[in-house]
Short mmCIF file of C-alpha atoms in Angstrom, two decimals:
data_model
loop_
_atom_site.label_atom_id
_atom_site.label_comp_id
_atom_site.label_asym_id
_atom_site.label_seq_id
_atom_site.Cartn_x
_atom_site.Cartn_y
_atom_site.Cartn_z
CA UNK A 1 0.00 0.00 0.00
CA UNK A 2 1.13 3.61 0.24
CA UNK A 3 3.30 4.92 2.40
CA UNK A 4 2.44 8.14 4.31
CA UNK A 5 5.63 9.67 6.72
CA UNK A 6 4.15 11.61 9.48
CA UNK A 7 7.39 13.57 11.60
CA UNK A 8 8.16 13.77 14.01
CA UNK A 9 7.20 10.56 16.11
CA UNK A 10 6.81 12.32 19.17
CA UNK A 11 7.70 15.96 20.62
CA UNK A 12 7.95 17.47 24.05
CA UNK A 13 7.12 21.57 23.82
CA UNK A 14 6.98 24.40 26.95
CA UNK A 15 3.58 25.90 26.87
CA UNK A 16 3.06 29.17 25.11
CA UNK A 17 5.39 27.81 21.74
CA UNK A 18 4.82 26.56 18.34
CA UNK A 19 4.80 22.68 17.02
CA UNK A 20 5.28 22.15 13.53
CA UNK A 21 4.41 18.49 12.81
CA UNK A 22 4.89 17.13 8.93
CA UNK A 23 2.97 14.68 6.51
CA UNK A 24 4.37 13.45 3.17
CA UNK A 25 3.38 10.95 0.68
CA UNK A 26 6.19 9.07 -0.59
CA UNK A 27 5.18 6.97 -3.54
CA UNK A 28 1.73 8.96 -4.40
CA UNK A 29 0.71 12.68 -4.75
CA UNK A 30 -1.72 13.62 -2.53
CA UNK A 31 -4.28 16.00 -3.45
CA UNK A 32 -5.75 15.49 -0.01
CA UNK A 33 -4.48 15.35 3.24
CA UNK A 34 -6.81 15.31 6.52
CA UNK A 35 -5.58 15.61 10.02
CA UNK A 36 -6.91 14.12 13.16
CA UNK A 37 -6.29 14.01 17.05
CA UNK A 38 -7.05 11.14 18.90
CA UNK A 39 -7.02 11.28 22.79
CA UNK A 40 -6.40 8.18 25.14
CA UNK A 41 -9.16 5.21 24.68
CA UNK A 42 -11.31 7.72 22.35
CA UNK A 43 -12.23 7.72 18.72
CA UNK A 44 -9.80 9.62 15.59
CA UNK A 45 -11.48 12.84 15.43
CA UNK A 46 -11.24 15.16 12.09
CA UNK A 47 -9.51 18.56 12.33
CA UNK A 48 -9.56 19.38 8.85
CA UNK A 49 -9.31 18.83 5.61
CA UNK A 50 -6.21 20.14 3.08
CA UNK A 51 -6.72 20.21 -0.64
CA UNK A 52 -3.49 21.29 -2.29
CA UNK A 53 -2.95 24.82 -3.15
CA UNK A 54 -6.27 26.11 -1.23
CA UNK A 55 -7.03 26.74 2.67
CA UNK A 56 -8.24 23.87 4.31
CA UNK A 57 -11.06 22.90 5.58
CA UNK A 58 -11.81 23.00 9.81
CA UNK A 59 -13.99 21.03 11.65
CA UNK A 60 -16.28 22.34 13.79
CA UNK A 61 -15.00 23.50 17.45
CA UNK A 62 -11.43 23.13 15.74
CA UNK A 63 -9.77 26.57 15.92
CA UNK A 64 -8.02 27.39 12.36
CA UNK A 65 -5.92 30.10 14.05
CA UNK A 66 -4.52 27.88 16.46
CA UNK A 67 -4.02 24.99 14.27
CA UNK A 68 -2.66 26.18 10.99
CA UNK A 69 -2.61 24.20 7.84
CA UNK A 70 -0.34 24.58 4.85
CA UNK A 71 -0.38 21.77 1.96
CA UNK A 72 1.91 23.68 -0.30
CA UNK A 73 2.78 20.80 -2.24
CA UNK A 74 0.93 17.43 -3.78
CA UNK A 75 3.54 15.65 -1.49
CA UNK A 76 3.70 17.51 2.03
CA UNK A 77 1.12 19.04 4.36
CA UNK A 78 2.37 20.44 7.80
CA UNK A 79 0.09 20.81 11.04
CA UNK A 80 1.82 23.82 13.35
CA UNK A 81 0.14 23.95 16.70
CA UNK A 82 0.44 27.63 17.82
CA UNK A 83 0.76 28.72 21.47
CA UNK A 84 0.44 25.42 22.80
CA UNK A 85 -1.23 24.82 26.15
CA UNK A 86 -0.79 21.41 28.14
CA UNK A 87 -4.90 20.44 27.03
CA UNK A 88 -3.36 20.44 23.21
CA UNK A 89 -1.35 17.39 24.47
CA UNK A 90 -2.89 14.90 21.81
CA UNK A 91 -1.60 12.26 19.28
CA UNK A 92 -2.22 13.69 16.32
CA UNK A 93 -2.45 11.50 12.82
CA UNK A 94 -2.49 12.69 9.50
CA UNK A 95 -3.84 10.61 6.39
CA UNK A 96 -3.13 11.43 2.76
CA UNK A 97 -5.17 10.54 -0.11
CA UNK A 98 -4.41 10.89 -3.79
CA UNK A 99 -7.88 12.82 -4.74
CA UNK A 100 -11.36 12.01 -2.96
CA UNK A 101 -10.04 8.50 -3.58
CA UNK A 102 -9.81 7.31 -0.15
CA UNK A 103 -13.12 7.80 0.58
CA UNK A 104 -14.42 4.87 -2.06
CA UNK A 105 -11.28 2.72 -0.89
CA UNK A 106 -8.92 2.20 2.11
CA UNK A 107 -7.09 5.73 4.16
CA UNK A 108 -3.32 5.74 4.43
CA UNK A 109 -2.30 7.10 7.87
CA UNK A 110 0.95 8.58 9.38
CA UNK A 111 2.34 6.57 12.33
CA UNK A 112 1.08 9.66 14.51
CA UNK A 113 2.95 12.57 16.40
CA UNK A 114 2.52 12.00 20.07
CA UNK A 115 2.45 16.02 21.35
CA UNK A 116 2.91 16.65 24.85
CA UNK A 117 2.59 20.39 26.34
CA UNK A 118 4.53 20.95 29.69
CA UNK B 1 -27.04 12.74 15.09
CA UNK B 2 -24.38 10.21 13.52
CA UNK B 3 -22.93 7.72 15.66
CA UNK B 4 -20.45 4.83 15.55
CA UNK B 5 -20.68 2.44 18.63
CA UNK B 6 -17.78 -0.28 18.83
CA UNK B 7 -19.62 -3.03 21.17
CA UNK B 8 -17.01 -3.33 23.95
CA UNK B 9 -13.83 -1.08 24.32
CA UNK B 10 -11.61 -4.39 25.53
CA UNK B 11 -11.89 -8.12 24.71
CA UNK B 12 -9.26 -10.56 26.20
CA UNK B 13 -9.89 -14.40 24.47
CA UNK B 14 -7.67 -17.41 24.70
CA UNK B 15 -5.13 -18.21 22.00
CA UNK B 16 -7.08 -20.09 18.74
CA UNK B 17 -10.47 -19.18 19.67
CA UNK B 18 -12.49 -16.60 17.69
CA UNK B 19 -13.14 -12.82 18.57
CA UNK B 20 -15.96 -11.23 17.36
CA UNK B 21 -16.31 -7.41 17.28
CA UNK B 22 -19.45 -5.38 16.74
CA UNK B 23 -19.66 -1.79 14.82
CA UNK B 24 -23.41 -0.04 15.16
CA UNK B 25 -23.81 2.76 13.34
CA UNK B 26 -26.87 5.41 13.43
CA UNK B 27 -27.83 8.21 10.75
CA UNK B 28 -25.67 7.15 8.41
CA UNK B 29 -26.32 5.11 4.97
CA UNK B 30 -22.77 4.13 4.14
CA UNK B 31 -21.87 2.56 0.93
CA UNK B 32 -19.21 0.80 2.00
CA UNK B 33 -17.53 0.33 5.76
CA UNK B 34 -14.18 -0.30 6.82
CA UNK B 35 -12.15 -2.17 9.49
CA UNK B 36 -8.84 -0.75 10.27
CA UNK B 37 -6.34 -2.18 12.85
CA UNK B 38 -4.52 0.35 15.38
CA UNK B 39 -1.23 -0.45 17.54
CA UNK B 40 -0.57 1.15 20.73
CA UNK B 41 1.30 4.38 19.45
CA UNK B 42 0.76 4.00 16.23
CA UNK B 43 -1.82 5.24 13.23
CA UNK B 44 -4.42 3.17 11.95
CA UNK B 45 -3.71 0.44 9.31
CA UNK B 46 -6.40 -0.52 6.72
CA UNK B 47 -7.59 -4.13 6.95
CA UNK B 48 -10.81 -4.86 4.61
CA UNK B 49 -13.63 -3.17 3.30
CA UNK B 50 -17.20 -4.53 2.58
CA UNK B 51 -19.50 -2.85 0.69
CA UNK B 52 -23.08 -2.39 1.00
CA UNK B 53 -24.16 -5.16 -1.28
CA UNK B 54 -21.57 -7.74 0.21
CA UNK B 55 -22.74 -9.39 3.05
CA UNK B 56 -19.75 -10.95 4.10
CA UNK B 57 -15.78 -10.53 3.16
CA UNK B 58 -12.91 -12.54 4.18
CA UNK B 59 -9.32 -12.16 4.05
CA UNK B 60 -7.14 -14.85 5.99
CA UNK B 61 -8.16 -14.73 9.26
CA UNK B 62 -10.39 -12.01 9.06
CA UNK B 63 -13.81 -12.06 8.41
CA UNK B 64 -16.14 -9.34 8.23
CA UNK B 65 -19.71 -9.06 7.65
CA UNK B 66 -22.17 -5.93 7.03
CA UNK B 67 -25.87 -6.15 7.66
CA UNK B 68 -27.60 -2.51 6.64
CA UNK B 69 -30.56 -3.57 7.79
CA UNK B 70 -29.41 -3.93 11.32
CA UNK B 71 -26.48 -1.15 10.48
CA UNK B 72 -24.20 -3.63 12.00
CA UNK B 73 -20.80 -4.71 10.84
CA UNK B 74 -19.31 -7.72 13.03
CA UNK B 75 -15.66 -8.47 12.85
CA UNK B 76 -14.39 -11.98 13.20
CA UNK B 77 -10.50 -13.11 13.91
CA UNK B 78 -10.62 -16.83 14.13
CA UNK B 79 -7.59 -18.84 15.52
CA UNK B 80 -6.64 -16.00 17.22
CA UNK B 81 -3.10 -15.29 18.01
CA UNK B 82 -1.19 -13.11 20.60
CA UNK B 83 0.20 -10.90 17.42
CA UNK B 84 -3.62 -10.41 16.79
CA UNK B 85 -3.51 -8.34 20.16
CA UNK B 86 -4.17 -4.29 18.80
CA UNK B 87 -7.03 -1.79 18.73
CA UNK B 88 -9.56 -3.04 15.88
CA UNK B 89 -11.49 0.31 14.58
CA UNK B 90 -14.49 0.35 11.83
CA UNK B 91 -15.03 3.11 10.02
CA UNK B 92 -17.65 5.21 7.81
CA UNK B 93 -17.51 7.74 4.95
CA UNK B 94 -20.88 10.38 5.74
CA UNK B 95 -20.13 14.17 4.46
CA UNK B 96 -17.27 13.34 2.60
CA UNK B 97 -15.05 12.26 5.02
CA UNK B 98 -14.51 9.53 7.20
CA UNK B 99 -15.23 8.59 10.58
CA UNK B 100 -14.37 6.07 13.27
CA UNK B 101 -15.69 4.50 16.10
CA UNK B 102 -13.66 4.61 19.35
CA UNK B 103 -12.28 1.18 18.95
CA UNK B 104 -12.17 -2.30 20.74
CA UNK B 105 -8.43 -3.27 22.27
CA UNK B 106 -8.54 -7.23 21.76
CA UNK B 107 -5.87 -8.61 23.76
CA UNK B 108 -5.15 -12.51 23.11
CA UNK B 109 -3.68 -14.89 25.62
CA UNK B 110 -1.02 -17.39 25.44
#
């Protein structure tokens, strides 16, 4: 299957700065990209949606200022968590997609960024 | 409002017997559902996919089956081994993207 590289594996920030996490496709272009959080013994949730070259899509409750988006390229989308705070401690997963196409077939997921805010 | 319910979050069987996971889903009319398997740590890894006019799938071990009458998946690994032992999650496409129940963690003993 495809291989999606999520970096990095896991990061340890002070409160207050910025985390820039990365997502690349290595043997596909992805046209979308969508990024979710996932906190202990709970369900993926959605954050948004990236469609390369255009602003992505947020989910409801999901705050675009603090968690900008940029999928400059059909290859690499990056997540920065601004001015983190210790309740943005998460493992966050992104999944890449070549169009709308892994939503008639299987996702391709990162191996996840495990975030913790002291 | 939409819902995906896994049946239990853990299930702990003996070595070579068969788990069975349920997925109930509500306000949703999927096409197609998916099973994906999830280590501790890790992201989710696609396992099968039935579609709405297959009632039952297999591959190796795995066996899934999708009833949209009773919008209810159930997920079958028979002989069960301890490398079986993970976080099995189904999933749904509804508004163009997809969602996930919380999971079941089957752990399988020796």
């Amino acid at each position: 299957g495809a291989v999606v590289s999520q970096h990095p594996s896991w990061v340890i920030c002070k409160s207050g700065t910025s985390v820039k996490i990365e997502c690349r496709s290595l043997d596909f272009q992805a046209t979308t990209m969508f990024w979710y959080r996932q906190f202990p013994k709970q369900s993926l949730m959605l954050m948004a949606t990236s469609n390369e070259g255009s602003k992505a899509t947020y989910e409801q409750g999901v705050e675009k200022d603090k968690f900008l988006i940029n999928h400059a390229s059909l290859t690499l989308s990056t997540l920065t968590v601004t001015s983190a705070h210790p309740e943005d401690s998460s493992f966050y997963i992104c999944s890449a997609a070549p169009a709308r196409a892994h939503l008639n077939t299987e996702a391709f997921f990162g191996q996840g960024t495990r975030l913790t805010v002291v | 409002s939409q819902k995906i319910e896994q049946n239990s979050e853990a299930l702990n069987i003996q070595e070579g017997k068969t788990a069975t996971l349920t997925c109930n889903y509500t306000n949703y009319s999927p096409a197609y559902l998916q099973w994906y398997r999830q280590d501790p740590g890790r992201g989710p890894v696609f396992l099968l996919l039935i579609r709405e006019n297959e009632k039952e799938k297999r591959k190796e071990r795995l066996k899934v089956t999708f009833d949209t009458t009773l919008k209810q998946s159930l997920f079958h690994i028979t002989a069960s081994q301890p490398a079986d032992s993970a976080t099995y999650l189904c999933a749904l496409v509804g508004d163009y993207k997809l969602s996930f129940g919380a999971g079941t963690t089957v752990t399988v003993r020796a």
